[in-house]
Amino acid sequence: MTESPGTYALLLRASSAETVNVGGLGKMTVEPGWYVYVGSAFGPGGHRARVERHARGDGAQHWHVDYLRAMTNLDAVWYTHDDERRECAWARCLRERVGARVPLAGFGASDCDCEAHLTAFEAPPSLRGIEAALHAGHPDHAPIMQVDASTLRERRGVR
Ligand SMILES: [Zn+2]
């Protein structure tokens, strides 16, 4: 993972049911399972700065995902160095996967018209299936890479 910009997704795993208050959005019930949050890192430091911050899970609760991150484990990160902002396309693609549900409308989607940039699954979604669907709709989409949390953990103190 480099300082190049692009779109990313966090694969978060919740092991127990809890209720979380998500900033001004309201309460969300977190069920055991997987949550995929899509964001973009086009600011200074690109993917590395943004993902390392999410990976550590510390700091102020600034984005909606920070509230969820505090009660989940990070399993993996998907990312692309595609120059285009792909986060809304990723979010739509995830919502269309079998078994997907939107746990809280508006989550991570304050700046766009998406239903949400967070999708929940009972079973971990496959990157290969999602990448194939994205490439079908966007033939010029750059490759999507996966980095496991264990790899991030070796570099930093990630829980
Ligand atoms: Zn969107």
Coordinates of C-alpha atoms and ligand atoms in Angstrom, one line a residue:
M1 CA 0.0 0.0 0.0
T2 CA 1.4 3.3 -1.1
E3 CA 0.7 7.0 -0.8
S4 CA -1.1 6.9 -4.2
P5 CA -4.7 8.0 -4.1
G6 CA -7.7 5.9 -4.9
T7 CA -10.8 4.1 -3.6
Y8 CA -10.7 1.5 -0.8
A9 CA -13.0 -0.7 1.2
L10 CA -12.6 -1.9 4.8
L11 CA -13.8 -5.5 5.7
L12 CA -14.9 -5.3 9.3
R13 CA -16.0 -8.3 11.3
A14 CA -18.4 -7.9 14.2
S15 CA -18.5 -10.8 16.7
S16 CA -21.3 -9.7 18.9
A17 CA -24.6 -7.8 18.7
E18 CA -24.4 -4.2 19.9
T19 CA -26.0 -0.9 19.3
V20 CA -23.9 2.0 18.2
N21 CA -24.8 5.7 18.0
V22 CA -23.4 6.9 14.7
G23 CA -22.7 10.6 14.9
G24 CA -25.7 12.5 13.8
L25 CA -27.2 9.6 11.8
G26 CA -28.8 7.8 14.8
K27 CA -28.6 4.3 16.2
M28 CA -27.4 1.3 14.3
T29 CA -27.8 -2.3 15.4
V30 CA -24.6 -4.2 14.7
E31 CA -25.1 -7.9 14.2
P32 CA -22.4 -10.6 14.2
G33 CA -21.1 -10.8 10.6
W34 CA -19.2 -8.8 8.1
Y35 CA -19.5 -5.1 7.2
V36 CA -17.9 -3.5 4.1
Y37 CA -17.3 0.2 4.2
V38 CA -16.3 2.0 1.0
G39 CA -14.3 5.2 1.1
S40 CA -11.8 7.2 -0.9
A41 CA -8.4 8.5 -0.2
F42 CA -7.6 11.3 -2.6
G43 CA -6.1 13.6 0.1
P44 CA -2.5 13.9 1.2
G45 CA -0.9 10.6 2.0
G46 CA -3.4 8.7 -0.1
H47 CA -4.2 5.1 0.8
R48 CA -1.4 4.7 3.3
A49 CA -2.4 7.6 5.5
R50 CA -6.1 6.8 5.4
V51 CA -6.0 3.1 5.8
E52 CA -3.4 3.2 8.6
R53 CA -5.7 5.5 10.5
H54 CA -8.6 3.1 10.1
A55 CA -6.4 0.2 10.9
R56 CA -5.3 1.6 14.2
G57 CA -8.9 2.5 15.0
D58 CA -7.8 5.3 17.3
G59 CA -8.2 9.1 17.1
A60 CA -11.3 11.2 17.1
Q61 CA -14.5 9.8 15.7
H62 CA -14.7 11.9 12.6
W63 CA -16.3 9.7 9.9
H64 CA -19.3 7.5 10.4
V65 CA -17.1 4.4 10.0
D66 CA -15.0 5.4 13.1
Y67 CA -18.0 4.6 15.3
L68 CA -18.3 1.1 13.7
R69 CA -14.6 0.5 13.6
A70 CA -14.5 0.9 17.4
M71 CA -16.5 -2.3 17.9
T72 CA -15.3 -4.4 15.1
N73 CA -12.1 -6.1 13.9
L74 CA -10.5 -5.2 10.6
D75 CA -10.1 -8.3 8.5
A76 CA -8.8 -6.9 5.3
V77 CA -8.6 -3.8 3.0
W78 CA -9.4 -3.7 -0.7
Y79 CA -8.0 -0.9 -2.7
T80 CA -7.4 0.4 -6.2
H81 CA -5.2 3.1 -7.6
D82 CA -7.8 4.0 -10.2
D83 CA -7.7 7.8 -10.8
E84 CA -11.5 7.9 -10.9
R85 CA -13.6 8.1 -7.8
R86 CA -15.1 4.7 -7.7
E87 CA -16.6 4.6 -4.2
C88 CA -20.2 5.1 -5.3
A89 CA -19.8 2.3 -7.9
W90 CA -18.3 0.0 -5.3
A91 CA -21.1 0.8 -2.8
R92 CA -23.8 0.1 -5.5
C93 CA -22.0 -3.1 -6.5
L94 CA -21.9 -4.3 -2.9
R95 CA -25.5 -3.6 -2.3
E96 CA -26.4 -5.7 -5.3
R97 CA -24.6 -8.8 -4.0
V98 CA -26.6 -11.7 -2.8
G99 CA -27.3 -11.5 0.9
A100 CA -26.3 -7.8 1.2
R101 CA -28.3 -5.4 3.4
V102 CA -27.9 -1.8 4.3
P103 CA -27.8 -1.5 8.1
L104 CA -28.2 2.3 8.3
A105 CA -29.3 4.6 5.5
G106 CA -26.9 7.4 4.8
F107 CA -23.9 5.8 6.4
G108 CA -20.8 7.2 4.8
A109 CA -22.9 8.8 2.1
S110 CA -23.2 12.4 3.3
D111 CA -21.7 13.8 0.1
C112 CA -23.5 11.7 -2.5
D113 CA -26.9 10.3 -3.4
C114 CA -26.1 6.7 -2.5
E115 CA -28.3 4.8 0.0
A116 CA -25.2 4.1 2.0
H117 CA -21.5 3.3 1.7
L118 CA -21.8 0.5 4.2
T119 CA -23.2 -2.9 3.4
A120 CA -23.6 -5.8 5.8
F121 CA -23.2 -9.5 5.0
E122 CA -23.7 -12.7 7.1
A123 CA -20.9 -14.4 5.2
P124 CA -17.7 -12.7 4.0
P125 CA -18.1 -11.4 0.5
S126 CA -15.6 -12.4 -2.1
L127 CA -13.4 -9.8 -3.7
R128 CA -13.1 -11.7 -6.9
G129 CA -16.9 -11.7 -7.4
I130 CA -17.1 -8.0 -6.7
E131 CA -14.2 -7.2 -8.9
A132 CA -15.7 -9.2 -11.8
A133 CA -19.0 -7.3 -11.4
L134 CA -17.2 -3.9 -11.3
H135 CA -15.1 -4.7 -14.4
A136 CA -18.3 -5.8 -16.2
G137 CA -19.9 -2.4 -15.6
H138 CA -16.6 -0.4 -15.8
P139 CA -14.3 -2.0 -18.3
D140 CA -11.6 0.6 -17.7
H141 CA -11.5 0.0 -13.9
A142 CA -8.0 -0.5 -12.6
P143 CA -7.2 -3.8 -10.7
I144 CA -8.3 -4.1 -7.1
M145 CA -5.8 -5.4 -4.5
Q146 CA -6.3 -6.9 -1.1
V147 CA -4.1 -6.5 1.9
D148 CA -4.9 -8.6 5.0
A149 CA -5.1 -7.0 8.4
S150 CA -2.2 -9.3 9.6
T151 CA 0.0 -7.6 7.0
L152 CA -1.0 -4.2 8.2
R153 CA -0.6 -5.4 11.8
E154 CA 3.1 -6.3 11.2
R155 CA 3.8 -2.7 10.2
R156 CA 1.8 -1.0 12.9
G157 CA 0.0 -1.8 16.2
V158 CA -3.3 -2.9 14.6
R159 CA -5.7 -4.8 16.7
Ligands
ZN1 ZN -22.0 7.3 -3.0

